[in-house]
Coordinates of C-alpha atoms and ligand atoms in Angstrom, one line a residue:
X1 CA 143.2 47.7 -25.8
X2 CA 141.0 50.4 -26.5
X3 CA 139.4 53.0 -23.7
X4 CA 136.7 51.4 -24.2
X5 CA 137.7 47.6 -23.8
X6 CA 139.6 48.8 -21.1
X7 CA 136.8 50.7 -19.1
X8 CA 134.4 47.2 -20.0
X9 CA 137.6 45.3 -18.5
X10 CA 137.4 46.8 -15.7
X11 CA 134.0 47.1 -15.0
X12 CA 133.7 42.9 -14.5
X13 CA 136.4 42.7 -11.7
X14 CA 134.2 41.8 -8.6
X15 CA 135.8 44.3 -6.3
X16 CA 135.0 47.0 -8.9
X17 CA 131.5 46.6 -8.2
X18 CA 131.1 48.4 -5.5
X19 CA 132.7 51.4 -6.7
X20 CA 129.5 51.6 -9.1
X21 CA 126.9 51.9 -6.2
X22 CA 124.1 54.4 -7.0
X23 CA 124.5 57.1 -5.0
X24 CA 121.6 57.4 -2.5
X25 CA 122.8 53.7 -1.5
X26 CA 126.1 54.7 -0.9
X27 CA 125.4 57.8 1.2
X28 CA 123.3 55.4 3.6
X29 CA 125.8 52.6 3.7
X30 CA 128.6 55.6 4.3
X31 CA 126.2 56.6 7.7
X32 CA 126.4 53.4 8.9
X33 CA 129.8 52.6 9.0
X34 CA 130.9 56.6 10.0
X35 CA 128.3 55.8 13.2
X36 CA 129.6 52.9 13.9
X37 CA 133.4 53.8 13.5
X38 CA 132.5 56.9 15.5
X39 CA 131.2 54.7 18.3
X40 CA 134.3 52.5 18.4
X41 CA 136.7 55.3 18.5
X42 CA 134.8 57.1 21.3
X43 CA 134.3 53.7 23.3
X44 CA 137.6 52.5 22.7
X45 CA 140.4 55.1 22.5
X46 CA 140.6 57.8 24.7
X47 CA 141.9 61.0 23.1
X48 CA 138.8 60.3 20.8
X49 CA 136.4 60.2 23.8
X50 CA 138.4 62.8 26.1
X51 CA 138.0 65.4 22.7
X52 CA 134.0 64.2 22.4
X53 CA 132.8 64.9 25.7
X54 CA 135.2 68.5 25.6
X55 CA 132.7 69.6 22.6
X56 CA 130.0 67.9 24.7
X57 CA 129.3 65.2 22.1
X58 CA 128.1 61.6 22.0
X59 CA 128.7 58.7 19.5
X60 CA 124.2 59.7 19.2
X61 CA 124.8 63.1 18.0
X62 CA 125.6 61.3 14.5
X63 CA 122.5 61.7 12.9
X64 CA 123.6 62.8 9.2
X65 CA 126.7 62.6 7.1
X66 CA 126.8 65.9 7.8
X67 CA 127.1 65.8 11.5
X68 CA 130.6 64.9 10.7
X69 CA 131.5 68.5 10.8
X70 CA 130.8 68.5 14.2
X71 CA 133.5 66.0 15.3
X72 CA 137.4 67.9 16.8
X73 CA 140.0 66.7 13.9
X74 CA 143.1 64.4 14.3
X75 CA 146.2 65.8 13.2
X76 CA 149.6 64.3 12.5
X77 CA 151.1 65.5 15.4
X78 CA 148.0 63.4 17.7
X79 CA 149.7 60.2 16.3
X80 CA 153.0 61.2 17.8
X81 CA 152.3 62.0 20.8
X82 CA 150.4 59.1 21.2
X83 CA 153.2 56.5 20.2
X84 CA 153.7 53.9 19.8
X85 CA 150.1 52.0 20.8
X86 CA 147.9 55.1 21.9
X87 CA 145.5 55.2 19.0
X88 CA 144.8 51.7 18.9
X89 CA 141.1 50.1 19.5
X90 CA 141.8 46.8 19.2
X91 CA 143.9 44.2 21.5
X92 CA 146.8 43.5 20.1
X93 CA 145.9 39.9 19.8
X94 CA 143.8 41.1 17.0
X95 CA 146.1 43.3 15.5
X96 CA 148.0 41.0 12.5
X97 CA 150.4 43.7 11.1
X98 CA 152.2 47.0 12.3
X99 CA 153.3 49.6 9.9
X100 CA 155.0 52.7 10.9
X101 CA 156.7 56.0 8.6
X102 CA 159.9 57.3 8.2
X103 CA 160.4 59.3 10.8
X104 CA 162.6 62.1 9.8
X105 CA 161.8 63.9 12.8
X106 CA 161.4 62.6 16.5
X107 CA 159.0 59.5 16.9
X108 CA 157.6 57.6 13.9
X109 CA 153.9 57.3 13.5
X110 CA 153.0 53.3 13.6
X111 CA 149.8 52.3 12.6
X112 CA 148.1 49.0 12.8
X113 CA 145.1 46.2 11.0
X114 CA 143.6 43.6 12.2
X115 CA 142.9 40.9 9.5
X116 CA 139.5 42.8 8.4
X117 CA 141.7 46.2 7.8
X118 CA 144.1 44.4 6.0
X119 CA 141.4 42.5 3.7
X120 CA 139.8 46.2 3.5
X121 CA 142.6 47.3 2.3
X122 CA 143.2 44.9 0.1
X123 CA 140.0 45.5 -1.1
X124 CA 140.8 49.0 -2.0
X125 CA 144.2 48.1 -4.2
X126 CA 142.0 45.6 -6.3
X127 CA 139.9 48.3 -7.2
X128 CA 142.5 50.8 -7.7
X129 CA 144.6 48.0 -10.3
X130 CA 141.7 47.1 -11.7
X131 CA 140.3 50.4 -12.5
X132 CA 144.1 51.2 -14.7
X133 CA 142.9 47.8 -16.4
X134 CA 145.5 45.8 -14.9
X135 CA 144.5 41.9 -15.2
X136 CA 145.5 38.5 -13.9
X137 CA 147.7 38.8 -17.0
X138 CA 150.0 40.9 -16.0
X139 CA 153.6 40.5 -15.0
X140 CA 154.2 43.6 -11.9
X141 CA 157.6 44.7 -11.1
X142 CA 156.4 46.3 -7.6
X143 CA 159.4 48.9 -7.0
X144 CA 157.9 50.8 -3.6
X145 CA 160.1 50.0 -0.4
X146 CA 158.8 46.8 1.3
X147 CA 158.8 46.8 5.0
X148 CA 157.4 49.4 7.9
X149 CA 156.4 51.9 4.9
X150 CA 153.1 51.0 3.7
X151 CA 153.4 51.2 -0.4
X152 CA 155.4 47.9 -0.9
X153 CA 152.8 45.3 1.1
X154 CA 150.2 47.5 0.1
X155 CA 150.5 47.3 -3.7
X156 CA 151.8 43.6 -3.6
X157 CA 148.5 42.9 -1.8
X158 CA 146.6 44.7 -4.3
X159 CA 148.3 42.8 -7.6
X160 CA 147.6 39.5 -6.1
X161 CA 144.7 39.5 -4.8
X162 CA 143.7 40.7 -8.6
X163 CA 146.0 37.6 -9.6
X164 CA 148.5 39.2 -11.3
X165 CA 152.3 37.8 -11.2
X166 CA 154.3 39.7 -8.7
X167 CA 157.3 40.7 -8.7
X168 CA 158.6 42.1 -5.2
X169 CA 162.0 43.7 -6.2
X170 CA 161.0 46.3 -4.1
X171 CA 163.2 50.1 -4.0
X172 CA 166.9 50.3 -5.5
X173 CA 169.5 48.8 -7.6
X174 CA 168.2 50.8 -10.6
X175 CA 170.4 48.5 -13.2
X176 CA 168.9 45.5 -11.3
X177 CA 165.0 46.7 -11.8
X178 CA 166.2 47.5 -15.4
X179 CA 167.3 44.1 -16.2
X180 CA 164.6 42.4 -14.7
X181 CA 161.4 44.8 -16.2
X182 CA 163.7 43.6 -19.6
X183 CA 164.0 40.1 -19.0
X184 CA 161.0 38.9 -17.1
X185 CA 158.4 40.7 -19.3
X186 CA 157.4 43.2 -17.5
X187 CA 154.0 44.9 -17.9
X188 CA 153.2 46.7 -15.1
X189 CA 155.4 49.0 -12.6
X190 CA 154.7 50.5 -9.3
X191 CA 157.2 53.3 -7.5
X192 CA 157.8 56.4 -6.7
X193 CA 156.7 58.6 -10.4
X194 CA 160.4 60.7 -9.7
X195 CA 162.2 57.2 -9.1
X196 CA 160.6 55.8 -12.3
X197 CA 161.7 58.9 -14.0
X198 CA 165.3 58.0 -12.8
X199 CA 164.9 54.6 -14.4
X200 CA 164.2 55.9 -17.4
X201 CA 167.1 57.9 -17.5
X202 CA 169.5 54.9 -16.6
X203 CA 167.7 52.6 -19.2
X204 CA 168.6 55.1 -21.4
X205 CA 172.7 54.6 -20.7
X206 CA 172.0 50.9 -20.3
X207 CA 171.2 50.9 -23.7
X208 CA 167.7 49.6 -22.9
X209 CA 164.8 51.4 -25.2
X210 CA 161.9 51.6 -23.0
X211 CA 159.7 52.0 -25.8
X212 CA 160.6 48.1 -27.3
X213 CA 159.5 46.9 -23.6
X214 CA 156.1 45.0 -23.2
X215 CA 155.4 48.2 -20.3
X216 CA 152.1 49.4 -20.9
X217 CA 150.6 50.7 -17.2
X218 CA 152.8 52.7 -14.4
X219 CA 151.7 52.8 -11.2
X220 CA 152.6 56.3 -9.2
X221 CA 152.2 57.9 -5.8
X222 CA 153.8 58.5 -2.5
X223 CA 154.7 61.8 -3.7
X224 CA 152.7 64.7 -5.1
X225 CA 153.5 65.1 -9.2
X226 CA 152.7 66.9 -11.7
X227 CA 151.1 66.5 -15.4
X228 CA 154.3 67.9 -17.0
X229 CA 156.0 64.8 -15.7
X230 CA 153.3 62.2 -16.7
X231 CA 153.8 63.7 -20.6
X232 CA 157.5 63.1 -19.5
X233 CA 157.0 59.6 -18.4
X234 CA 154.3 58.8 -21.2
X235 CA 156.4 60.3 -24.3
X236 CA 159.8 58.4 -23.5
X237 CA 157.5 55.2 -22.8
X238 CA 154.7 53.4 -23.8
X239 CA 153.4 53.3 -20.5
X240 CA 149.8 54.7 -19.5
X241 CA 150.9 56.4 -16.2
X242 CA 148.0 56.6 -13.3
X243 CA 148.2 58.4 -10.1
X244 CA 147.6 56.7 -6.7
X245 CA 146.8 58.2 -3.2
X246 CA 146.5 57.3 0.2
X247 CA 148.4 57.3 3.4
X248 CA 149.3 55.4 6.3
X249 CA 146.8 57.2 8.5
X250 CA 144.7 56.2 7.0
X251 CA 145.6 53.0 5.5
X252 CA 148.5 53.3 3.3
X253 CA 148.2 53.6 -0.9
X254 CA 144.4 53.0 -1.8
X255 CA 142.2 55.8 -0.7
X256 CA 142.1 56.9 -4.0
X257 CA 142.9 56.5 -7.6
X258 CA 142.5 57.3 -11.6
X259 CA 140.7 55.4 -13.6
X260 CA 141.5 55.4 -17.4
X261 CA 140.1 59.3 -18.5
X262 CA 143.0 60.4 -16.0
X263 CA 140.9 63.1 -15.1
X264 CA 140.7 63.2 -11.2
X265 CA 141.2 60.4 -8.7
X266 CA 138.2 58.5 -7.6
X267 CA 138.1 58.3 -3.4
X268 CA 136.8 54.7 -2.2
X269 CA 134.3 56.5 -0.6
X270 CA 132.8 53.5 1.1
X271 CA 135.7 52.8 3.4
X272 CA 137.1 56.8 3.4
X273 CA 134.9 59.6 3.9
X274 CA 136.0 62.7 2.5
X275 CA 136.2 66.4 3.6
X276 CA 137.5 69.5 1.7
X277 CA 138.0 72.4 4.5
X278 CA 139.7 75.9 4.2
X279 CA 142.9 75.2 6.0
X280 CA 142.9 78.1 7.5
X281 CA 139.7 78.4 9.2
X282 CA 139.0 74.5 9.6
X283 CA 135.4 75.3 8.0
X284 CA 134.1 73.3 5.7
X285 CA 134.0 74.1 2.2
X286 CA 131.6 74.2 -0.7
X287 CA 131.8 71.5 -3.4
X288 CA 134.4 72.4 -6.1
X289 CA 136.5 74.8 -4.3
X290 CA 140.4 74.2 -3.2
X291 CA 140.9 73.6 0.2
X292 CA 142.8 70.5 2.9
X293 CA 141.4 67.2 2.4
X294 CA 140.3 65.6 5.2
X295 CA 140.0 62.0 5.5
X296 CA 137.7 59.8 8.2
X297 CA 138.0 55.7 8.3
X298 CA 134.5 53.9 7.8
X299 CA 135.9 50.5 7.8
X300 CA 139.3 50.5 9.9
X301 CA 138.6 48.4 13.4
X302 CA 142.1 48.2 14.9
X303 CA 143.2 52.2 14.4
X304 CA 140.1 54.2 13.4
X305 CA 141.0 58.5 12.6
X306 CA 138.1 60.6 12.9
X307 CA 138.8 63.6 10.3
X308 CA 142.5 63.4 9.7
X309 CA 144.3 66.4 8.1
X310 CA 146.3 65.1 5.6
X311 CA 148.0 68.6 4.5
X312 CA 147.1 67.8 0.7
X313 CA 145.7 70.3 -1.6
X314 CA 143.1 69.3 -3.4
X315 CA 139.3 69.8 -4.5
X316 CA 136.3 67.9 -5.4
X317 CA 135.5 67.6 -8.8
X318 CA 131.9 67.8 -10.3
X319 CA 130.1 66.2 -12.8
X320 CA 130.3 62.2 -13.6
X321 CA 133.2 60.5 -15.1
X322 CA 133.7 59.1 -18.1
X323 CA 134.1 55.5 -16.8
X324 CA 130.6 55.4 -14.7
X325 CA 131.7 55.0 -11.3
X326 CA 129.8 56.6 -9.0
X327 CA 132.5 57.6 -6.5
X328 CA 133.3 60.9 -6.0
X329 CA 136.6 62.8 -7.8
X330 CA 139.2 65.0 -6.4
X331 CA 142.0 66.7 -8.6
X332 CA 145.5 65.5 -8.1
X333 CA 147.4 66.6 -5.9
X334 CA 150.6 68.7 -6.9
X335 CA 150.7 70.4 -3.0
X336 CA 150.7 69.8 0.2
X337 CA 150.2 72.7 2.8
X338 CA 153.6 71.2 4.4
X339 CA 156.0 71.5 1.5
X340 CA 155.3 75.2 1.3
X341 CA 157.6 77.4 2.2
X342 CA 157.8 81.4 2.4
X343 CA 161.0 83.4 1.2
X344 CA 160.6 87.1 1.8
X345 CA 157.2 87.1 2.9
X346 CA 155.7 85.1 0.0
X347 CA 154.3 81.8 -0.2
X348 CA 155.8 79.2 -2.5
X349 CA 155.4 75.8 -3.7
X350 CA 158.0 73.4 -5.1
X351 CA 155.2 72.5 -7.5
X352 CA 155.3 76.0 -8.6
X353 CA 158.7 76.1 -8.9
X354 CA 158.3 72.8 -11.5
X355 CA 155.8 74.4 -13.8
X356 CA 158.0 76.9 -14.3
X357 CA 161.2 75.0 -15.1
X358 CA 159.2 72.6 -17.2
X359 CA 157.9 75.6 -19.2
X360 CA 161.3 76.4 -20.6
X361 CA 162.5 74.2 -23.5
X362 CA 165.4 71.6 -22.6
X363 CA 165.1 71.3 -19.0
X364 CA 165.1 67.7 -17.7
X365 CA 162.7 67.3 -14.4
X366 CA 166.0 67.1 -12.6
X367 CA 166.3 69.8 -9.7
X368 CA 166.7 70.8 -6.4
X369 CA 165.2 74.2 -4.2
X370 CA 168.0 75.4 -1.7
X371 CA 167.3 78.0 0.5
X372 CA 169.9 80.3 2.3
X373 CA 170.1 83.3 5.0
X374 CA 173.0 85.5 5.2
X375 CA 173.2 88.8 6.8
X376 CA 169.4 87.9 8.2
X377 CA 168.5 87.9 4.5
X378 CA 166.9 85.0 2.7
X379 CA 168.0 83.5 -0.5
X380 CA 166.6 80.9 -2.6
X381 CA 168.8 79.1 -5.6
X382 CA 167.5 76.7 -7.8
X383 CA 169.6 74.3 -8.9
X384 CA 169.2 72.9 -12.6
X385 CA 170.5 69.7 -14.5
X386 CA 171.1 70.5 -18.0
X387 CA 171.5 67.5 -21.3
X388 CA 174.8 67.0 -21.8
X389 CA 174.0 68.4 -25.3
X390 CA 173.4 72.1 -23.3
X391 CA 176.4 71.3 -21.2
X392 CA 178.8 70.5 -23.9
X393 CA 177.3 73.3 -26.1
X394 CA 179.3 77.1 -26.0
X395 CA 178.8 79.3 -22.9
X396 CA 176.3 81.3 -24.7
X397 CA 173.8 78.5 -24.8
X398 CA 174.3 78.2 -21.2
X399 CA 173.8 81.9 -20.0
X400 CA 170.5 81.8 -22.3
X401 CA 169.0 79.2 -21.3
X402 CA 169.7 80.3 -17.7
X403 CA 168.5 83.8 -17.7
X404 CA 165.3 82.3 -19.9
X405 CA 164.4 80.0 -16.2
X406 CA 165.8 82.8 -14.3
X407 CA 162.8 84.6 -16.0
X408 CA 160.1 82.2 -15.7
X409 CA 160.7 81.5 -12.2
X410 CA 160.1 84.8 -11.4
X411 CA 156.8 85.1 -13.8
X412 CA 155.6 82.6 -11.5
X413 CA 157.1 83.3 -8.1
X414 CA 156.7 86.6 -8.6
X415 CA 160.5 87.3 -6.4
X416 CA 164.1 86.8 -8.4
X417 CA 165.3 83.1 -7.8
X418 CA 168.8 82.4 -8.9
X419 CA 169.4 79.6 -11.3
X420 CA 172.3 77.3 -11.3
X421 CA 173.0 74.8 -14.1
X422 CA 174.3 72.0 -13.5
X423 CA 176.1 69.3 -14.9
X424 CA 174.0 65.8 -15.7
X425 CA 173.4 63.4 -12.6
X426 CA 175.2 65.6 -10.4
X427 CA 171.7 66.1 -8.3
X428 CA 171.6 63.4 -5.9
X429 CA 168.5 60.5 -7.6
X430 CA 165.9 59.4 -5.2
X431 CA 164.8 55.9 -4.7
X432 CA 161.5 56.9 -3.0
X433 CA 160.2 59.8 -2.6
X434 CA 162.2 62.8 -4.2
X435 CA 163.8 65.7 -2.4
X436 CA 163.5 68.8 -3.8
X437 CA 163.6 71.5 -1.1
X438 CA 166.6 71.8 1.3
X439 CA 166.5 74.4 3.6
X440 CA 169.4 75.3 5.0
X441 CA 168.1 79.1 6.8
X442 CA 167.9 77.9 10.2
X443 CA 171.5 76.6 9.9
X444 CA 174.6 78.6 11.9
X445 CA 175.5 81.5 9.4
Ligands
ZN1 ZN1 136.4 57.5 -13.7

């Protein structure tokens, strides 16, 4: 289909309608619900109320949009230590499904919908499907982790209420998910972008060419990633590969997504109002510059979040896009304020760390950050897969390529990294969201 057809396509799902509202229309609609949701939280849920009245504020004082600034922010750490039902504004009797995270550290966050969120949300993954011009004809081989974490449910929601075939294979047994996306006609994939670049890889040893599959749209988030590995995933298939976004916060994958110009993610600004602050002061900033996006709910009834920090780097992007909705963009996101970390007094990002690897000819995406301290002093080793080509090639090859990263890393970085090359598919393959940073300073030296 042409960009063209496709953006037309798109344009006649129902759902998609409203991401098309003229702007004036959506900024009142947008008061409404942020008074209103403001107003429940402060009725209903007492950190919200008890954080109000300490700034000497009433659900009233929401006059504007921008009266937002004015509200105390919600951080991750709020949901914690409010587990499991302390956020919650509804009765339970009206709470139809309970999602929580991971957890790698103390208490998981659980969040919760009645059946309006969930149809809100559903709401929100029709529009995102529908604006990468997936159809009721298409087969989707959902491959995020069903159960507490929210990308499985959320995306099989999504695909049928658009009333596409799904396919809920869910996370794992890579030769499995290769067999079936051969056999069943797949069209459409959603997972983890570094778990579909593991797939890709396996297909390869399988024997399966990628390229002779019926594939055409990939469907990645969870996990921030970069446009080196979109030309990865696009040039070894003949899929067109989107970004998603969203959280459980604040609902779980649809806050946001690409349409087809790939350029910037479009926010469902009717149900999720947007904030870009300076993460260091908490001030607002001015449109177009980088900051922490901050999210409120305008729709969510059982678990509203006034101004959650999400941590994620981004900005808001001007001008109108190609495909005429009238939402606003932000650029991906390739960083979170979390996943930074600073050796030696400098600040780094595992993202940076990528666009330097992927700079150098015959890298794979394949690596892992580890970090060290001996002797008080810290240490940072980046460990590389090389194509078995490289591997099986003479040493010389070898110590070229590695002092070539060793370089580049330190272009970027601006401190010496050292580089190990490894052998291929001796780094440990995610299933969901990759890890590339393993820290290992605070351990006994
Ligand atoms: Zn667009």
């Amino acid at each position: 289909m042409t960009e063209a057809r496709q953006a037309i396509h798109s344009r006649f799902h129902p759902a998609s309608a409203q991401d098309y509202l003229p702007a004036p229309y959506l900024r009142a609609l947008q008061l409404e619900r942020l008074q209103g949701v403001v107003r429940r939280a402060y009725d209903r849920v007492e950190l919200f109320r008890a954080r109000m009245t300490d700034r000497g504020m009433q659900p009233e004082d929401i006059r504007s949009l921008e009266d937002i600034s004015r509200l105390p922010f919600t951080v991750k750490t709020d949901l914690r230590d409010t587990y499991p039902f302390g956020l919650f504004a509804s009765p339970m009797h009206e709470i139809v499904r309970l999602h929580a995270s991971s957890g790698t550290t103390g208490k998981p966050i659980v969040v919760a919908y009645t059946k309006d969120d969930v149809d809100v949300w559903t709401n929100a993954m029709v529009r995102t499907l529908a604006s990468y011009g997936v159809t009721s004809g298409d087969i989707v081989q959902n491959a995020y982790g069903y159960g507490l974490f929210t990308g499985g449910l959320g995306f099989h929601y999504g695909a049928e209420g658009l009333g596409a075939t799904v396919i809920p294979i869910s996370g794992g047994n890579t030769d499995r998910q290769i067999m079936i996306m051969r056999d069943f006609g797949v069209t459409a994939i959603c997972s983890t972008p570094s778990y579909f670049v593991h797939m890709i890889e396996r297909a390869g040893e399988l024997g399966v060419d990628m390229n002779q599959l019926p594939l055409r749209v990939g469907m990645f988030g969870a996990e921030p990633w970069s446009e080196s590995i979109r030309r990865h995933i696009e040039s070894n298939t003949r899929i067109k590969a989107y970004d998603c976004y969203g959280l459980s916060e604040i609902t779980g994958p649809g806050v946001g997504c690409e349409c087809f110009s790939q350029k910037g993610l479009h926010i469902f600004e009717d149900h999720f109002y947007p904030e870009i602050i300076d993460p260091q002061t908490g001030k607002t900033l001015p449109e177009g510059e980088e900051g922490e996006l901050v999210l409120t709910t305008l729709s969510k009834a059982a678990m509203p979040i006034l101004r959650y920090r999400t941590r994620d780097i981004t900005a808001f992007m001007p001008g109108e896009c190609a495909c005429g909705r009238t939402l606003r963009r932000m650029r991906r996101i390739t960083r979170r304020s979390d996943d930074m970390f600073i050796i030696r007094g400098v600040n780094v990002f595992p993202s940076q760390v990528e666009a330097a690897l992927l700079a150098v000819e015959g890298t794979l995406p394949h690596y892992v950050i580890i970090l060290t301290r001996q002797h008080g002093l810290d240490d940072m080793e980046v460990q590389i897969e090389v194509t078995p080509e490289v591997f099986s090639d003479k040493i010389g090859a070898l110590e070229d390529l590695q002092g070539r990263l060793m370089h580049a890393l330190e272009h970027v970085l601006g401190i010496r990294a050292q580089v190990r090359l490894v052998e291929p598919r001796s780094i440990q393959r995610s299933e969901g969201k990759a890890k590339r940073l393993i820290d290992r300073r605070n351990l006994a030296e």
